[in-house]
mmCIF file of C-alpha atoms in Angstrom:
data_model
loop_
_atom_site.group_PDB
_atom_site.id
_atom_site.type_symbol
_atom_site.label_atom_id
_atom_site.label_comp_id
_atom_site.label_asym_id
_atom_site.label_seq_id
_atom_site.Cartn_x
_atom_site.Cartn_y
_atom_site.Cartn_z
ATOM 1 C CA ALA A 1110 89.644 147.133 96.844
ATOM 2 C CA THR A 1111 90.072 144.591 94.109
ATOM 3 C CA SER A 1112 88.215 147.525 91.752
ATOM 4 C CA ASP A 1113 90.809 149.621 92.938
ATOM 5 C CA ARG A 1114 94.053 147.211 92.098
ATOM 6 C CA ILE A 1115 92.441 146.856 88.735
ATOM 7 C CA TRP A 1116 92.001 150.081 88.057
ATOM 8 C CA ARG A 1117 95.543 151.219 89.020
ATOM 9 C CA TYR A 1118 96.946 147.678 86.756
ATOM 10 C CA ARG A 1119 95.059 149.128 84.004
ATOM 11 C CA VAL A 1120 96.062 152.901 84.127
ATOM 12 C CA LYS A 1121 99.743 151.732 84.946
ATOM 13 C CA ARG A 1122 99.772 149.782 81.523
ATOM 14 C CA LEU A 1123 97.963 152.551 79.291
ATOM 15 C CA LEU A 1124 100.496 155.122 80.807
ATOM 16 C CA ALA A 1125 103.704 152.148 79.899
ATOM 17 C CA VAL A 1126 102.538 151.989 76.794
ATOM 18 C CA SER A 1127 101.220 155.604 75.152
ATOM 19 C CA ASP A 1128 103.073 157.742 72.983
ATOM 20 C CA ALA A 1129 101.850 160.744 74.932
ATOM 21 C CA ILE A 1130 98.828 161.537 77.774
ATOM 22 C CA ILE A 1131 96.937 164.577 77.606
ATOM 23 C CA THR A 1132 95.545 165.823 80.408
ATOM 24 C CA VAL A 1133 93.432 169.038 81.364
ATOM 25 C CA SER A 1134 95.537 170.809 84.153
ATOM 26 C CA ARG A 1135 98.749 170.896 85.850
ATOM 27 C CA SER A 1136 97.839 169.443 89.064
ATOM 28 C CA SER A 1137 96.385 165.939 86.990
ATOM 29 C CA ALA A 1138 99.588 166.027 85.141
ATOM 30 C CA GLU A 1139 101.531 165.967 88.845
ATOM 31 C CA ASP A 1140 98.951 163.352 89.666
ATOM 32 C CA ILE A 1141 100.127 161.164 86.592
ATOM 33 C CA ALA A 1142 103.801 161.825 87.061
ATOM 34 C CA SER A 1143 103.540 160.941 90.786
ATOM 35 C CA PHE A 1144 101.785 157.604 89.657
ATOM 36 C CA SER A 1145 104.050 156.814 86.992
ATOM 37 C CA PRO A 1146 107.273 158.992 86.950
ATOM 38 C CA SER A 1147 108.114 157.855 83.048
ATOM 39 C CA ALA A 1148 105.021 158.901 81.750
ATOM 40 C CA ALA A 1149 106.143 162.455 83.389
ATOM 41 C CA GLU A 1150 107.813 163.682 80.033
ATOM 42 C CA ARG A 1151 104.837 162.062 77.642
ATOM 43 C CA THR A 1152 102.649 164.130 79.438
ATOM 44 C CA HIS A 1153 101.268 167.157 77.709
ATOM 45 C CA VAL A 1154 98.191 170.010 79.525
ATOM 46 C CA ILE A 1155 95.559 171.142 77.113
ATOM 47 C CA PRO A 1156 93.387 173.119 79.147
ATOM 48 C CA HIS A 1157 89.739 173.507 78.767
ATOM 49 C CA GLY A 1158 88.623 176.590 76.602
ATOM 50 C CA ILE A 1159 86.394 177.869 74.275
ATOM 51 C CA ASP A 1160 86.696 179.921 70.874
ATOM 52 C CA HIS A 1161 85.518 183.575 72.926
ATOM 53 C CA GLU A 1162 85.168 184.944 68.802
ATOM 54 C CA LYS A 1163 81.965 182.033 68.689
ATOM 55 C CA PHE A 1164 81.319 181.790 72.171
ATOM 56 C CA HIS A 1165 80.430 184.887 74.231
ATOM 57 C CA PRO A 1166 77.676 185.965 76.906
ATOM 58 C CA ARG A 1167 74.682 187.598 75.144
ATOM 59 C CA VAL A 1168 74.278 190.871 76.089
ATOM 60 C CA SER A 1169 70.129 191.357 75.286
ATOM 61 C CA ALA A 1170 67.985 188.887 73.456
ATOM 62 C CA SER A 1171 67.115 191.750 71.287
ATOM 63 C CA GLU A 1172 70.821 191.251 70.097
ATOM 64 C CA ASP A 1173 70.152 187.463 68.409
ATOM 65 C CA TRP A 1174 66.900 189.018 66.538
ATOM 66 C CA GLU A 1175 69.640 191.709 65.011
ATOM 67 C CA GLU A 1176 71.747 189.366 63.615
ATOM 68 C CA ILE A 1177 68.813 186.893 62.231
ATOM 69 C CA GLU A 1178 67.529 190.383 60.267
#
């Protein structure tokens, strides 16, 4: 219980002094807003993502060898 109080105090303090808060989902942004309503306007959602041009599933191992040759 004490560690939970310490964690909540630290998070609330950090949310109060942060210029911006970045989170990965709308759901977590809503959690932040319910915990600290004043932080809601400074919260930005940036979802996890990848560059599909660089990272894509392999079709076959021979495809990799063709690129090397």
